[in-house]
Amino acid sequence: NAGVMQNPRHLVRRRGQEARLRCSPMKGHSHVYWYRQLPEEGLKFMVYLQKENIIDESGMPKERFSAEFPKEGPSILRIQQVVRGDSAAYFCASSPPRREQYFGPGTRLTVT
Amino acid sequence: GDSVTQMEGPVTLSEEAFLTINCTYTATGYPSLFWYVQYPGEGLQLLLKATKADDKGSNKGFEATYRKETTSFHLEKGSVQVSDSAVYFCALTYNFNKFYFGSGTKLNVKP
């Protein structure tokens, strides 16, 4: 039973480019969550999605960031016009309803 | 608001030493509490959990007791191993839809 998969594991972007991060949840999990981890800090909640619905996006920056979880395919976290401050590790988690979350290995984004 | 505070690291111990990593929380209700562990270059793995006051979570020799009176969930292990070296995160959630994480405590265990 494969775990949560994220790709790419490492992503380098220049300032102003777009970053697209992908997350495939565990089989049977209908809930997906995105977190951001800045260096030497804990994880900060960004967004919670179910298929084709954003349930809670209270942690998402108001501009440049968007997330989707389409009916088919992985969940995507998109960051437009990246800036140096976006450099972080982005973790995806998935779960069945009202159960603990299982985390992927993360995507480490570096903005140069 | 809801938050989790962990002791700052790094914590450096010799193999077989006793481990305590402090975690306290601020909550408006009655959350479930968790410890996650992160090994280098990997995502977080659930270590243990407790869903109500006085519950004790345990796994792989680690234990933590949900103390409502002191709003704490300290992680303990009687005898650490080199393989326990990792970053440990305390977290809380009310409905499993949003987790609040502490800043993490790095543990280094020397042989």
Tab-separated table of C-alpha atoms in Angstrom:
chain	number	residue	atom	x	y	z
A	1	ASN	CA	0.000	0.000	0.000
A	2	ALA	CA	1.831	3.056	-1.248
A	3	GLY	CA	2.044	6.054	1.014
A	4	VAL	CA	1.412	9.671	0.158
A	5	MET	CA	3.475	10.575	-2.892
A	6	GLN	CA	4.802	13.990	-3.732
A	7	ASN	CA	6.742	15.206	-6.704
A	8	PRO	CA	9.074	16.652	-7.429
A	9	ARG	CA	11.109	16.104	-4.258
A	10	HIS	CA	13.268	19.108	-5.038
A	11	LEU	CA	12.320	22.088	-7.174
A	12	VAL	CA	14.425	25.092	-8.075
A	13	ARG	CA	12.769	28.160	-9.542
A	14	ARG	CA	13.967	31.655	-10.345
A	15	ARG	CA	12.124	34.637	-8.968
A	16	GLY	CA	9.006	35.326	-11.000
A	17	GLN	CA	8.537	31.762	-12.270
A	18	GLU	CA	5.694	29.435	-11.369
A	19	ALA	CA	6.036	26.413	-9.097
A	20	ARG	CA	3.659	23.436	-9.337
A	21	LEU	CA	3.768	20.846	-6.594
A	22	ARG	CA	1.911	17.555	-6.896
A	23	CYS	CA	0.484	15.237	-4.281
A	24	SER	CA	-1.112	11.826	-4.708
A	25	PRO	CA	-2.947	10.738	-1.533
A	26	MET	CA	-2.901	7.269	-0.096
A	27	LYS	CA	-5.337	4.866	-1.663
A	28	GLY	CA	-8.760	5.275	-0.152
A	29	HIS	CA	-8.048	8.717	1.321
A	30	SER	CA	-10.427	11.437	0.184
A	31	HIS	CA	-8.979	14.353	2.164
A	32	VAL	CA	-5.801	16.225	1.275
A	33	TYR	CA	-3.959	18.880	3.254
A	34	TRP	CA	-1.014	21.126	2.417
A	35	TYR	CA	1.477	22.466	4.974
A	36	ARG	CA	4.518	24.694	4.668
A	37	GLN	CA	7.653	24.291	6.766
A	38	LEU	CA	10.085	27.174	6.873
A	39	PRO	CA	13.677	26.439	7.975
A	40	GLU	CA	13.918	25.626	11.700
A	41	GLU	CA	10.155	25.993	12.132
A	42	GLY	CA	7.170	23.723	12.519
A	43	LEU	CA	4.578	22.997	9.899
A	44	LYS	CA	1.984	25.649	9.174
A	45	PHE	CA	-1.401	24.631	7.801
A	46	MET	CA	-2.216	26.069	4.385
A	47	VAL	CA	-5.279	24.386	2.905
A	48	TYR	CA	-7.625	21.421	3.250
A	49	LEU	CA	-9.296	19.932	0.185
A	50	GLN	CA	-11.659	17.171	-0.751
A	51	LYS	CA	-12.278	16.081	-4.313
A	52	GLU	CA	-13.198	19.189	-6.347
A	53	ASN	CA	-13.750	21.240	-3.180
A	54	ILE	CA	-11.680	23.558	-1.048
A	55	ILE	CA	-12.876	23.059	2.520
A	56	ASP	CA	-10.554	25.357	4.469
A	57	GLU	CA	-7.995	27.701	2.945
A	58	SER	CA	-7.470	29.871	5.995
A	59	GLY	CA	-3.696	29.332	5.909
A	60	MET	CA	-3.161	30.193	2.273
A	61	PRO	CA	-1.556	33.521	1.402
A	62	LYS	CA	-4.111	35.750	-0.279
A	63	GLU	CA	-2.111	36.205	-3.467
A	64	ARG	CA	-0.092	33.983	-5.807
A	65	PHE	CA	-1.025	30.691	-4.076
A	66	SER	CA	-3.755	28.326	-5.204
A	67	ALA	CA	-4.623	24.674	-4.672
A	68	GLU	CA	-6.873	22.148	-6.328
A	69	PHE	CA	-7.825	18.510	-5.962
A	70	PRO	CA	-9.560	17.489	-9.167
A	71	LYS	CA	-11.880	14.551	-9.635
A	72	GLU	CA	-9.094	12.694	-11.401
A	73	GLY	CA	-5.398	13.043	-10.743
A	74	PRO	CA	-3.230	14.460	-7.991
A	75	SER	CA	-3.727	17.520	-5.860
A	76	ILE	CA	-1.760	20.534	-7.107
A	77	LEU	CA	-0.355	23.423	-5.112
A	78	ARG	CA	0.531	26.270	-7.442
A	79	ILE	CA	2.667	29.251	-6.569
A	80	GLN	CA	2.779	32.000	-9.169
A	81	GLN	CA	5.580	34.558	-9.488
A	82	VAL	CA	7.667	32.957	-6.770
A	83	VAL	CA	9.769	35.085	-4.435
A	84	ARG	CA	12.723	34.144	-2.223
A	85	GLY	CA	10.439	33.994	0.829
A	86	ASP	CA	8.554	31.094	-0.767
A	87	SER	CA	11.604	28.860	-0.307
A	88	ALA	CA	10.466	26.147	2.086
A	89	ALA	CA	9.481	22.524	2.352
A	90	TYR	CA	5.891	21.887	1.328
A	91	PHE	CA	4.248	18.821	2.769
A	92	CYS	CA	1.090	17.136	1.675
A	93	ALA	CA	-0.945	14.884	3.951
A	94	SER	CA	-3.986	12.731	3.370
A	95	SER	CA	-6.529	11.005	5.550
A	96	PRO	CA	-9.870	9.274	5.624
A	97	PRO	CA	-12.604	11.410	7.212
A	98	ARG	CA	-11.876	12.381	10.839
A	99	ARG	CA	-8.697	10.360	11.179
A	100	GLU	CA	-5.038	11.199	11.674
A	101	GLN	CA	-3.126	12.514	8.711
A	102	TYR	CA	-0.398	10.659	6.839
A	103	PHE	CA	2.356	12.793	5.408
A	104	GLY	CA	4.292	12.628	2.180
A	105	PRO	CA	8.067	13.148	1.956
A	106	GLY	CA	7.694	16.794	0.972
A	107	THR	CA	8.819	19.025	-1.872
A	108	ARG	CA	11.726	21.297	-1.113
A	109	LEU	CA	11.336	24.500	-3.105
A	110	THR	CA	14.320	26.755	-3.595
A	111	VAL	CA	13.843	30.155	-5.189
A	112	THR	CA	16.984	31.701	-6.597
B	1	GLY	CA	-5.937	31.085	19.786
B	2	ASP	CA	-4.829	27.489	19.668
B	3	SER	CA	-1.108	26.799	19.755
B	4	VAL	CA	1.566	24.306	20.743
B	5	THR	CA	4.838	25.165	22.470
B	6	GLN	CA	7.778	22.778	22.571
B	7	MET	CA	11.099	22.963	24.342
B	8	GLU	CA	13.828	24.276	22.133
B	9	GLY	CA	16.517	21.971	20.889
B	10	PRO	CA	18.720	20.483	20.020
B	11	VAL	CA	18.629	17.902	22.760
B	12	THR	CA	21.805	15.823	22.856
B	13	LEU	CA	21.870	12.562	24.812
B	14	SER	CA	24.040	9.511	25.097
B	15	GLU	CA	22.643	6.144	24.085
B	16	GLU	CA	20.455	4.559	26.790
B	17	ALA	CA	19.783	7.904	28.492
B	18	PHE	CA	16.279	8.952	29.571
B	19	LEU	CA	14.469	11.336	27.250
B	20	THR	CA	11.904	14.019	28.005
B	21	ILE	CA	10.696	16.522	25.427
B	22	ASN	CA	8.270	19.041	26.873
B	23	CYS	CA	5.108	20.075	25.077
B	24	THR	CA	2.413	22.421	26.331
B	25	TYR	CA	-0.630	23.630	24.504
B	26	THR	CA	-3.156	26.424	24.501
B	27	ALA	CA	-6.619	25.379	23.409
B	28	THR	CA	-10.111	26.795	23.464
B	29	GLY	CA	-11.687	23.333	23.647
B	30	TYR	CA	-10.681	19.722	24.142
B	31	PRO	CA	-8.305	18.708	21.381
B	32	SER	CA	-6.638	15.441	20.501
B	33	LEU	CA	-2.873	15.488	20.966
B	34	PHE	CA	-0.156	13.900	18.857
B	35	TRP	CA	3.561	13.375	18.554
B	36	TYR	CA	5.042	13.099	15.079
B	37	VAL	CA	8.660	12.266	14.196
B	38	GLN	CA	10.593	13.488	11.163
B	39	TYR	CA	13.752	11.727	10.041
B	40	PRO	CA	16.199	13.638	7.829
B	41	GLY	CA	14.851	14.237	4.341
B	42	GLU	CA	11.519	12.597	5.072
B	43	GLY	CA	7.975	13.583	5.911
B	44	LEU	CA	6.353	13.350	9.310
B	45	GLN	CA	5.369	9.998	10.742
B	46	LEU	CA	2.776	9.561	13.459
B	47	LEU	CA	4.474	8.368	16.638
B	48	LEU	CA	1.624	8.324	19.156
B	49	LYS	CA	-1.603	10.041	20.082
B	50	ALA	CA	-4.090	10.650	22.896
B	51	THR	CA	-7.639	11.780	22.327
B	52	LYS	CA	-8.840	12.729	25.824
B	53	ALA	CA	-7.579	13.776	29.213
B	54	ASP	CA	-5.510	11.214	31.138
B	55	ASP	CA	-5.067	9.012	28.063
B	56	LYS	CA	-1.555	7.685	27.563
B	57	GLY	CA	-0.260	7.210	24.048
B	58	SER	CA	2.633	4.811	23.517
B	59	ASN	CA	4.649	3.381	20.648
B	60	LYS	CA	8.187	2.016	20.140
B	61	GLY	CA	9.085	2.704	23.772
B	62	PHE	CA	7.886	6.314	23.646
B	63	GLU	CA	5.066	7.490	25.917
B	64	ALA	CA	3.079	10.679	26.493
B	65	THR	CA	0.159	11.384	28.837
B	66	TYR	CA	-2.544	13.936	28.097
B	67	ARG	CA	-2.564	16.196	31.177
B	68	LYS	CA	-5.492	18.574	31.060
B	69	GLU	CA	-4.666	20.240	34.391
B	70	THR	CA	-1.229	21.304	33.191
B	71	THR	CA	-2.151	21.470	29.460
B	72	SER	CA	0.839	19.281	28.689
B	73	PHE	CA	1.734	16.255	26.593
B	74	HIS	CA	5.397	15.571	27.339
B	75	LEU	CA	7.183	12.865	25.359
B	76	GLU	CA	9.309	10.354	27.281
B	77	LYS	CA	11.457	7.335	26.551
B	78	GLY	CA	13.357	5.337	29.101
B	79	SER	CA	16.384	4.433	26.985
B	80	VAL	CA	17.110	6.199	23.706
B	81	GLN	CA	18.982	4.704	20.769
B	82	VAL	CA	21.064	6.318	18.053
B	83	SER	CA	18.261	5.480	15.625
B	84	ASP	CA	15.916	7.781	17.593
B	85	SER	CA	17.828	10.814	16.335
B	86	ALA	CA	15.227	12.917	14.527
B	87	VAL	CA	13.025	15.979	14.922
B	88	TYR	CA	9.952	15.503	17.107
B	89	PHE	CA	6.796	17.562	16.667
B	90	CYS	CA	3.922	17.941	19.108
B	91	ALA	CA	0.551	18.746	17.543
B	92	LEU	CA	-3.113	19.223	18.356
B	93	THR	CA	-6.329	19.004	16.419
B	94	TYR	CA	-10.020	19.276	17.195
B	95	ASN	CA	-11.607	17.624	14.206
B	96	PHE	CA	-8.655	16.153	12.330
B	97	ASN	CA	-9.116	18.756	9.592
B	98	LYS	CA	-6.417	21.144	10.725
B	99	PHE	CA	-3.376	20.320	12.825
B	100	TYR	CA	-1.452	22.884	14.843
B	101	PHE	CA	2.210	21.948	15.147
B	102	GLY	CA	4.911	23.029	17.537
B	103	SER	CA	8.210	24.236	16.140
B	104	GLY	CA	9.882	20.848	16.604
B	105	THR	CA	12.646	19.583	18.871
B	106	LYS	CA	15.747	18.048	17.342
B	107	LEU	CA	17.129	15.040	19.198
B	108	ASN	CA	20.721	13.902	18.735
B	109	VAL	CA	21.664	10.585	20.330
B	110	LYS	CA	25.382	9.819	20.511
B	111	PRO	CA	26.732	6.269	20.721
